[in-house]
XYZ file of C-alpha atoms in Angstrom:
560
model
C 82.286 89.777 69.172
C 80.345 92.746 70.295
C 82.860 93.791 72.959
C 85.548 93.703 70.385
C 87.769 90.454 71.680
C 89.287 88.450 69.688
C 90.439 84.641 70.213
C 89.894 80.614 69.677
C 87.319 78.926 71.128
C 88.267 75.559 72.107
C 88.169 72.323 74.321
C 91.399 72.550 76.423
C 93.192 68.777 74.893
C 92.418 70.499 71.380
C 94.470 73.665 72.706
C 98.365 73.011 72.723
C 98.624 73.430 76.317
C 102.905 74.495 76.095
C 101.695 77.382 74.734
C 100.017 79.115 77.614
C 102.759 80.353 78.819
C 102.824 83.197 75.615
C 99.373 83.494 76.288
C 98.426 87.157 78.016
C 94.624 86.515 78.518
C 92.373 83.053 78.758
C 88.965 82.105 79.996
C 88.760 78.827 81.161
C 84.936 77.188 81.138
C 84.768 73.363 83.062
C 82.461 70.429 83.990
C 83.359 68.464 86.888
C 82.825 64.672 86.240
C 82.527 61.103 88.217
C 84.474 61.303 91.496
C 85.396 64.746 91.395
C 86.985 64.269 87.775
C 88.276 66.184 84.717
C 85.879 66.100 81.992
C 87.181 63.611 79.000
C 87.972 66.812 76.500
C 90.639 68.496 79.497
C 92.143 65.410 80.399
C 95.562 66.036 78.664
C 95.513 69.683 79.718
C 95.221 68.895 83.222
C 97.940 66.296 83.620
C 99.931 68.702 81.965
C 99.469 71.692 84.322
C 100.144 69.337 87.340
C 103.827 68.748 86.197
C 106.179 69.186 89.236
C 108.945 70.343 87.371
C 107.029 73.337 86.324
C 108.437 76.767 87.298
C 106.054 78.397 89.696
C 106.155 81.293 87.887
C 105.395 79.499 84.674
C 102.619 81.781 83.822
C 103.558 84.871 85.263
C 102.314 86.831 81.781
C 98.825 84.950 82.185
C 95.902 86.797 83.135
C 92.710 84.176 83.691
C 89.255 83.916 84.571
C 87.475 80.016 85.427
C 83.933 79.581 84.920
C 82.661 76.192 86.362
C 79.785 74.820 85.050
C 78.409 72.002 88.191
C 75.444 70.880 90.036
C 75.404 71.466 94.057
C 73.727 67.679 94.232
C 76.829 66.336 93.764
C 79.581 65.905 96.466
C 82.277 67.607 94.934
C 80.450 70.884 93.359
C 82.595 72.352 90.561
C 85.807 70.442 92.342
C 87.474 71.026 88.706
C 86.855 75.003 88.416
C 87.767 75.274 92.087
C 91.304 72.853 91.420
C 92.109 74.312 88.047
C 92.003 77.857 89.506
C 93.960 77.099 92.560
C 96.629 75.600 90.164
C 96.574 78.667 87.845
C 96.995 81.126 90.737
C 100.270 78.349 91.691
C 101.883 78.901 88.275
C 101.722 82.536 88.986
C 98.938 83.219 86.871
C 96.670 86.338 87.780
C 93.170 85.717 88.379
C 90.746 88.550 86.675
C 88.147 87.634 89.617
C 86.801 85.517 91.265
C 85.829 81.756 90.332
C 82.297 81.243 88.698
C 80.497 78.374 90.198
C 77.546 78.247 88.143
C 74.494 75.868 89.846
C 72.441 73.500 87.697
C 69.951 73.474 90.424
C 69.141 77.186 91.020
C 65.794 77.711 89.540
C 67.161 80.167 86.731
C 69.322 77.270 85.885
C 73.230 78.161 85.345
C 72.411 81.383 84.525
C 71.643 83.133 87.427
C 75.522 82.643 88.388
C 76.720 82.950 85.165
C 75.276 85.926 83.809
C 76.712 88.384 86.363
C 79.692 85.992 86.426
C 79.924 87.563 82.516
C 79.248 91.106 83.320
C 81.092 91.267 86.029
C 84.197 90.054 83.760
C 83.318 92.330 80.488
C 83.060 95.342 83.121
C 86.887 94.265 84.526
C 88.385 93.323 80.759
C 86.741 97.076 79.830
C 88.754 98.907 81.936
C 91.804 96.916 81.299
C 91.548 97.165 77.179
C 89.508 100.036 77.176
C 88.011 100.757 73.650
C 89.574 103.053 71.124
C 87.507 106.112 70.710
C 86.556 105.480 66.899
C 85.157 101.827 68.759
C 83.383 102.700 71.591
C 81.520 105.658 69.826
C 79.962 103.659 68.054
C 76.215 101.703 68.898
C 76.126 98.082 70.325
C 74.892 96.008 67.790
C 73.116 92.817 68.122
C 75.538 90.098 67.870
C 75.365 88.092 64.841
C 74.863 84.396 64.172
C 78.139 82.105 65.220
C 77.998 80.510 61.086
C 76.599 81.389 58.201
C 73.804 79.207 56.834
C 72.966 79.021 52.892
C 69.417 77.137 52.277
C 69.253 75.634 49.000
C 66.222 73.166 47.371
C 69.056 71.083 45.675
C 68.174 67.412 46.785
C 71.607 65.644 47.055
C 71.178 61.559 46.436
C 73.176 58.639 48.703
C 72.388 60.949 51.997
C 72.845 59.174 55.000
C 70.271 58.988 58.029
C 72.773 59.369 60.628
C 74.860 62.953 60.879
C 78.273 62.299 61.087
C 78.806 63.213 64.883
C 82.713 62.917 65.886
C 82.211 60.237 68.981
C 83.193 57.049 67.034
C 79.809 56.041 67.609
C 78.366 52.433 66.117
C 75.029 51.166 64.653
C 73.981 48.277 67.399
C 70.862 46.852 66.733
C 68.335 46.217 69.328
C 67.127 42.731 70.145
C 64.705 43.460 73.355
C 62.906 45.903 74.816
C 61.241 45.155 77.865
C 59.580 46.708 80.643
C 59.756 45.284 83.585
C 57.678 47.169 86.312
C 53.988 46.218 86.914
C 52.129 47.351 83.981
C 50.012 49.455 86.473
C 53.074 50.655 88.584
C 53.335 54.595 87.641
C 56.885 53.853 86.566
C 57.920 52.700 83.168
C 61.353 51.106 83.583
C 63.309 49.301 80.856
C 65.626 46.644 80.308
C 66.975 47.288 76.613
C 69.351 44.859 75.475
C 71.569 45.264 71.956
C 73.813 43.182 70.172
C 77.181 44.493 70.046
C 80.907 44.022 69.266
C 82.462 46.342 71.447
C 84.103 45.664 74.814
C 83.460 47.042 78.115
C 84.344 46.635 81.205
C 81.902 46.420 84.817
C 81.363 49.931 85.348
C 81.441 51.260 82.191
C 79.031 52.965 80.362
C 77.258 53.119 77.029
C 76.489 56.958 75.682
C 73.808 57.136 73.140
C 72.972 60.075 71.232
C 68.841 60.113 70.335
C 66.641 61.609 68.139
C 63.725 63.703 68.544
C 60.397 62.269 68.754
C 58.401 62.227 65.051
C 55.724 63.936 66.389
C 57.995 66.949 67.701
C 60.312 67.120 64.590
C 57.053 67.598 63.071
C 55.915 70.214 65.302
C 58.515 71.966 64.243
C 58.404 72.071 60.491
C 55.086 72.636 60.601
C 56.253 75.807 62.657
C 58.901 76.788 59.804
C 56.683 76.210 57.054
C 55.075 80.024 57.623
C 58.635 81.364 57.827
C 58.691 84.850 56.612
C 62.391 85.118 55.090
C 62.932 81.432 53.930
C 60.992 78.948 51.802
C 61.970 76.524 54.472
C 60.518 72.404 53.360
C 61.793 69.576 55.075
C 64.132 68.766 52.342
C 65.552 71.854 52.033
C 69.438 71.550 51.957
C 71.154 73.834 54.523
C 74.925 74.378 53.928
C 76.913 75.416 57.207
C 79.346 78.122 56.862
C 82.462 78.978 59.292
C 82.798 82.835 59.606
C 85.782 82.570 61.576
C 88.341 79.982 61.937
C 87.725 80.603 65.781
C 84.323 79.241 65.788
C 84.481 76.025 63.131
C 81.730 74.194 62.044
C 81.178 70.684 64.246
C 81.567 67.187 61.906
C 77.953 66.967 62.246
C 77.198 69.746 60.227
C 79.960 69.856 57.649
C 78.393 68.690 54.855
C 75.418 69.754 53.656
C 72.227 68.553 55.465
C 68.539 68.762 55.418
C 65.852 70.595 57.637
C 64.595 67.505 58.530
C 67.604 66.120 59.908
C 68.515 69.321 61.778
C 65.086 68.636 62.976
C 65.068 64.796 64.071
C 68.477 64.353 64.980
C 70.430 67.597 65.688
C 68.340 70.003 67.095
C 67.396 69.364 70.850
C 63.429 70.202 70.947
C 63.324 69.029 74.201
C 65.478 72.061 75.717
C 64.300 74.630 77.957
C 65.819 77.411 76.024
C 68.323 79.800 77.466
C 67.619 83.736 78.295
C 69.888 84.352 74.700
C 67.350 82.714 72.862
C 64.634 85.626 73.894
C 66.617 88.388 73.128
C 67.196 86.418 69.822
C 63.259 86.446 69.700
C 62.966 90.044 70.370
C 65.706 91.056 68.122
C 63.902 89.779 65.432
C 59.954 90.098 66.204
C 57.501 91.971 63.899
C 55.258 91.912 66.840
C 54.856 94.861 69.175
C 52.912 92.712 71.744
C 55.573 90.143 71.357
C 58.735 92.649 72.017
C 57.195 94.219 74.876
C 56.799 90.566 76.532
C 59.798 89.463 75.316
C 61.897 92.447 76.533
C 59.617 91.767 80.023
C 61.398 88.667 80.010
C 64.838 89.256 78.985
C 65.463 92.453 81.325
C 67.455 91.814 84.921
C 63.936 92.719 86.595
C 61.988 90.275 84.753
C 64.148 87.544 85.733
C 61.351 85.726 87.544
C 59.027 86.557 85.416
C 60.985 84.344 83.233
C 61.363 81.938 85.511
C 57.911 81.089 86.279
C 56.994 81.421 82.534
C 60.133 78.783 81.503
C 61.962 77.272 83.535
C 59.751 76.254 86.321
C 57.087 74.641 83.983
C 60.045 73.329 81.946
C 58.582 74.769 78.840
C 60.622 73.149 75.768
C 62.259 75.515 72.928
C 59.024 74.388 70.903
C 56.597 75.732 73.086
C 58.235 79.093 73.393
C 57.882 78.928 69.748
C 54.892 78.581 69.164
C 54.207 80.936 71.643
C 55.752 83.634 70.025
C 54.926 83.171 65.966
C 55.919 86.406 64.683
C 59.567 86.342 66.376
C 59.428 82.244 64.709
C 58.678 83.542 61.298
C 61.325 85.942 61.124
C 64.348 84.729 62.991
C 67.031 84.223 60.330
C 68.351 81.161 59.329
C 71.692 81.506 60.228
C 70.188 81.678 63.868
C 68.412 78.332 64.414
C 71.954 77.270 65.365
C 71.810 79.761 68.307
C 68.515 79.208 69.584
C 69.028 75.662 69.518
C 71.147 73.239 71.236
C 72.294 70.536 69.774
C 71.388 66.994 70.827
C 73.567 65.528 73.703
C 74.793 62.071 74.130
C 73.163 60.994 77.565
C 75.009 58.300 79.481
C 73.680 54.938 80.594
C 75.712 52.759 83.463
C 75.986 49.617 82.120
C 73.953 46.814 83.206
C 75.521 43.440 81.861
C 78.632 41.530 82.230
C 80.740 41.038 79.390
C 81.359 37.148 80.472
C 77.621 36.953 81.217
C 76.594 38.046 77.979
C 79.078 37.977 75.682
C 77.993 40.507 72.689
C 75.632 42.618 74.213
C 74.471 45.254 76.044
C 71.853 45.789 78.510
C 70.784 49.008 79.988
C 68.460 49.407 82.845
C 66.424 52.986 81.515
C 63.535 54.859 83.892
C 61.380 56.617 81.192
C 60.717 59.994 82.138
C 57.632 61.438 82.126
C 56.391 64.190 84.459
C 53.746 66.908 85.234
C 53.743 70.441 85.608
C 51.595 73.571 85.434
C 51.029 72.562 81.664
C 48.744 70.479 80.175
C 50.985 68.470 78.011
C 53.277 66.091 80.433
C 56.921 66.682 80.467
C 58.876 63.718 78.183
C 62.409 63.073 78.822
C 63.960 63.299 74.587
C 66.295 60.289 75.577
C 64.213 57.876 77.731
C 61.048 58.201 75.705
C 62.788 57.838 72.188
C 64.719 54.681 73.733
C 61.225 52.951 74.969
C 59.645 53.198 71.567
C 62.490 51.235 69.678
C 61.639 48.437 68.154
C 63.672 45.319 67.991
C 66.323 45.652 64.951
C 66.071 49.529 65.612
C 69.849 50.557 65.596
C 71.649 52.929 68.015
C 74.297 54.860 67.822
C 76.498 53.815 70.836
C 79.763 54.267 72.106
C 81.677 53.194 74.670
C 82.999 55.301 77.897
C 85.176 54.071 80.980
C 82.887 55.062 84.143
C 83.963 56.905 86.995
C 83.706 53.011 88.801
C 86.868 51.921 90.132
C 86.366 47.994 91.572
C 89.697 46.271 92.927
C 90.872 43.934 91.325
C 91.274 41.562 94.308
C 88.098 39.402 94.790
C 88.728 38.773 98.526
C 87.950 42.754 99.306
C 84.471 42.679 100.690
C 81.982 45.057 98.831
C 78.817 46.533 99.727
C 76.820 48.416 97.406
C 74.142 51.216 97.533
C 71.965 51.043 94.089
C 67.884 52.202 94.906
C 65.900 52.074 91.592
C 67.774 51.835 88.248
C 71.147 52.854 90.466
C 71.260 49.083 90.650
C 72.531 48.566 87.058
C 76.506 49.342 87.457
C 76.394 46.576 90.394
C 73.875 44.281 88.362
C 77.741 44.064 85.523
C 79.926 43.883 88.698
C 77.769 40.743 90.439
C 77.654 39.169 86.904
C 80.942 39.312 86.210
C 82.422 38.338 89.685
C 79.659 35.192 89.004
C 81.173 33.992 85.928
C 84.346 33.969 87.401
C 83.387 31.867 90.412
C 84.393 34.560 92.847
C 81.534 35.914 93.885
C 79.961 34.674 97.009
C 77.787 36.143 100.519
C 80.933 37.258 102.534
C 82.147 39.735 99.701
C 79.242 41.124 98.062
C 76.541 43.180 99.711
C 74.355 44.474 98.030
C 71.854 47.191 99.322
C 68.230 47.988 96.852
C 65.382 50.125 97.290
C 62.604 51.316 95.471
C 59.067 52.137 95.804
C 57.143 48.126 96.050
C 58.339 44.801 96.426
C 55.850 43.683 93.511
C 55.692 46.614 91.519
C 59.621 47.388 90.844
C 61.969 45.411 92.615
C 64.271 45.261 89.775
C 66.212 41.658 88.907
C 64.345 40.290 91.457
C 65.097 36.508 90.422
C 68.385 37.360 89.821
C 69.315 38.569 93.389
C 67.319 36.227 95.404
C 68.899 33.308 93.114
C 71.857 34.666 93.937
C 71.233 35.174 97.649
C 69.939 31.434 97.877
C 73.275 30.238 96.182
C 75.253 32.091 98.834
C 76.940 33.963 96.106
C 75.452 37.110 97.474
C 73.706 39.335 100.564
C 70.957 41.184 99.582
C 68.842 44.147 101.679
C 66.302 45.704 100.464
C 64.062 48.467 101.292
C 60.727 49.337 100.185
C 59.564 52.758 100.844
C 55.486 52.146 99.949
C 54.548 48.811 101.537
C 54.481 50.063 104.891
C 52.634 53.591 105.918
C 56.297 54.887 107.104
C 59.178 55.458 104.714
C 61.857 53.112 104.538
C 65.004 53.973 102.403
C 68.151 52.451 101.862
C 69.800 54.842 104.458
C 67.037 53.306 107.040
C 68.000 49.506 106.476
C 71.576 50.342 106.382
C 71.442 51.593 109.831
C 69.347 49.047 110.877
C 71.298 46.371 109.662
C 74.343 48.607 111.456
C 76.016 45.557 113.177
C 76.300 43.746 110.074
C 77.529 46.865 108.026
C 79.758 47.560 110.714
C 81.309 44.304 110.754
C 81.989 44.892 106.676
C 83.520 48.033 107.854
C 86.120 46.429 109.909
C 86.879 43.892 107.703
C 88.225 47.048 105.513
C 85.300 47.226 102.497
C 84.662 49.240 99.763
C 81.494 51.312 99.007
C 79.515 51.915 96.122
C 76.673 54.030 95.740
C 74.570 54.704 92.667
C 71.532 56.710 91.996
C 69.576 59.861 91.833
C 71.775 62.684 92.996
C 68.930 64.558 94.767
C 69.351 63.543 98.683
C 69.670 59.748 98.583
C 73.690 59.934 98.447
C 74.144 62.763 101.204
C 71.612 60.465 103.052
C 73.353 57.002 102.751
C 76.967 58.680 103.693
C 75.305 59.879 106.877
C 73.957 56.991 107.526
C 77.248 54.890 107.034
C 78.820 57.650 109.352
C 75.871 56.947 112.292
C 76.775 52.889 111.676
C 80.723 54.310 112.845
C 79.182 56.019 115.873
C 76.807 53.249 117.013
C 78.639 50.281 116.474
C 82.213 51.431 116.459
C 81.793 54.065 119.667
C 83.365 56.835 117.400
C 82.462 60.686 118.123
C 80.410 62.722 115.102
C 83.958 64.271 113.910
C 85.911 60.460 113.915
C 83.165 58.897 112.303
C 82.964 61.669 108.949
C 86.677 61.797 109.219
C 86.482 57.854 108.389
C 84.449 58.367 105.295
C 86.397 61.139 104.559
C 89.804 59.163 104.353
C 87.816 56.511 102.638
C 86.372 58.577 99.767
C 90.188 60.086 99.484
C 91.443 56.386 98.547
C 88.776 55.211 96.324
C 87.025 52.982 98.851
C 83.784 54.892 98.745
C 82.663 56.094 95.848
C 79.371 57.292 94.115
C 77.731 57.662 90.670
C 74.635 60.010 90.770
C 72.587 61.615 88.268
C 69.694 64.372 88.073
């Protein structure tokens, strides 16, 4: 509240939407999801706004600004922000500027597009409200914590281990955990299966919220144990206080709940922490040494300074705070909720059929692990936690519909694109179309890769079972057992007069996978199968994709 603006802060279905029209000033903040979709919590706004019968100068009073939050790997980069201010700017809102498209994959993350995004804004609102005079004499304080947190050494009795997140989430219990590369293969890849009640569909996924590892929650405490202002043990009780009806305190943290908790299974230690979190640091430093490296680091020229110190080494929260002790010991209380995120639920496609194995789950994990300039590898919180369940460990899951469409007629010819755990979505799809005797060679295609035949050809028995009962065609491409490369992208157009033929027999595509080039790849290479085989010129041939990706007949599910 340091610029003196008042107002809610809330998802846009929690917002009654009729009342935008009364509405004289709104910042709008989206996430663009599966094919170029609204994100779950902006669902109902959406369909709302894209009423025909709505005057087109519904929101004539309405002065707006959208910041999208996206990732340029994906096709349709912030296609939401883009859409939603478009339809804005059609209901004769007034835009303040210009739409933020913030990057995930700029190397100062989201911020280097959102930070002058925000200034840029604060400079416009400024001159539009401009400040009393009693106001904007006076000095610019550092903003204060978003709640107010009381610590307390009361122990409270019949605590529960699990916070009480707001996702409908259930306890499913874990019955295997297997990994099934080549023990000496680099990759760790899991099939997890759980026993379950809930129902799903192919193409659906499960979300799962972890926990941090033991030995980082305990990295932690050990870091707040010398805490300057607090007596802070792990069972110390912290009670969560609203300061303003605009910001409420989340389910998870509305009852009272302990240090250790925060630390296992709120708090996301595995966060490269945002530039806010070092000007919290240097707010609150007794270190001169410390503020002059902090403010270094926080200033618009030290920007890749910054960079190279955090986000290139993907140094987590922890590390930066044990880096900077004096600015840990003294950071308030009340402020562990900034400089921490909170835990996200991370999605998993799921790889079962529902017919095929009726009360469970499966889910086909990678576990990452990774080097940089540190010594200490880089863990992925999710994947890691996941692989060291044991069996009768339980999960909290919950159930999602994907952004998988499959027709419902069986005679449509499919082919799909799944390199490396991509294959899981397909793996429910096959399954299912198996159990009810529709599946056969002439309808289902399906296209693997990975790194070696032996090593991690994923399902292996299960696809070439499948192939030799005629219930399926299978290509796959290995890109180490030969000195070249060979990708999916390569066998597809090598294999271009069969694809082709799948083409004209009017198929659907599926692709699933990492999101860094292997999906811009494949589509080009579907596009060169159209130009080889079908005589079509450069333009024809991406028009044809195009108009297929516009009807839901190709579509794709990436990831980072």
């Amino acid at each position: 509240m340091s610029n003196h603006f008042h107002g809610p802060v809330k998802a846009m279905d929690d917002y009654t939407v009729s009342e935008l029209i009364f509405e004289q000033l709104v910042v709008f903040v989206c996430s663009t999801t599966g094919q170029g979709d609204q994100p779950d919590n902006m669902k109902k706004f959406w369909k709302f706004l894209l009423r025909k019968n709505l005057p087109v100068d519904s929101l004539r009073n309405l002065r707006f600004a959208v910041l999208g939050l996206g990732d340029s790997s994906y096709v349709k980069f912030n296609h939401v922000a883009k859409k939603l201010h478009r339809r804005l700017e059609g209901l004769g809102a007034h835009a303040l500027c210009n739409v933020g498209l913030a990057d995930d994959q700029h190397d100062l993350g989201a911020d280097a597009v959102v930070d002058p995004w925000l200034q840029n804004l604060w400079n416009i609102l400024n001159i539009m409200y401009p400040l009393p005079v009693e106001l904007s004499s006076q000095a610019v304080t550092f903003p204060s914590s978003r709640w107010n947190v009381v610590p307390s050494d009361v122990i409270l009795s019949n605590r529960t281990e699990w916070l009480q997140w707001e996702d409908n989430s259930s306890l499913c219990p874990v019955f295997a955990n297997q990994r099934i590369t080549h023990n000496q293969h680099f990759q760790d890849v899991r099939l997890i299966k759980l026993k379950s009640s809930l129902s799903y569909s192919p193409g659906d996924v499960v979300m799962i919220r972890p926990q941090n590892l033991p030995e980082s929650t305990e990295q932690l405490l050990e870091i707040l144990k010398n805490h300057n202002l607090h007596c802070l043990r792990p069972d110390t009780m912290l009670t969560i206080l609203s300061k303003d009806d605009d910001m409420p305190v989340p389910p998870a943290l509305s009852h009272p709940v302990t240090l250790h908790q925060c630390a296992q299974l709120y708090w996301d230690l595995n966060a490269v922490p945002k530039r806010y979190t070092f000007q919290i640091m240097c707010n609150f430093t007794t270190s001169e040494l410390e503020k002059e490296k902090l403010q270094e680091l926080i200033s618009a020229e030290g920007q890749e300074d910054l960079f190279k110190y955090c986000n290139r080494p993907r140094r987590t929260i922890l590390e930066v705070l044990s880096d900077f002790p004096y600015a840990s010991a003294n950071i308030p209380i009340s402020y562990f909720f900034d400089i921490f995120q909170p835990i996200r639920q991370r999605a998993f496609s799921i790889a079962s059929s529902p017919k095929a194995h009726a009360g469970e789950i499966h889910i086909l994990l990678a576990v990452v692990q990774y080097k940089t300039s540190l010594f200490k590898p880089r863990l992925g919180l999710c994947s890691n936690w996941l692989a060291s369940c044991s069996i009768n460990n339980h999960l909290p899951v919950c159930i999602k519909k994907g952004s998988f469409t499959f027709p419902l007629d069986n005679s449509i010819p499919i082919i799909m694109v799944g390199p490396g755990t991509g294959v899981a979505p397909f793996r429910s799809f096959i399954q299912e179309r198996v159990c009810s005797d529709s599946a056969d060679s002439d309808t289902l295609l399906l296209v693997f890769g990975n790194r070696n035949h032996m090593a991690d050809f994923h399902m292996a028995d299960e696809w070439k079972s499948l192939e030799h009962m005629r219930k399926l065609t299978l290509l796959t491409a290995f890109s180490r057992d030969q000195p070249h490369k060979i990708y999916v992208q390569h066998i597809i157009e090598k294999e271009s007069s069969l694809i082709y033929r799948w083409l004209e027999r009017g198929c659907w595509i599926y692709v699933a996978g990492n999101a860094n080039n292997m999906p811009a790849a494949v589509r080009n290479a579907f596009v060169a199968v159209l130009q080889d085989k079908g005589g079509l010129v450069p333009q024809q041939a991406d028009d044809f994709i195009t108009s297929m990706e516009s009807k839901g007949m190709y579509q794709t599910e990436t990831w980072s």
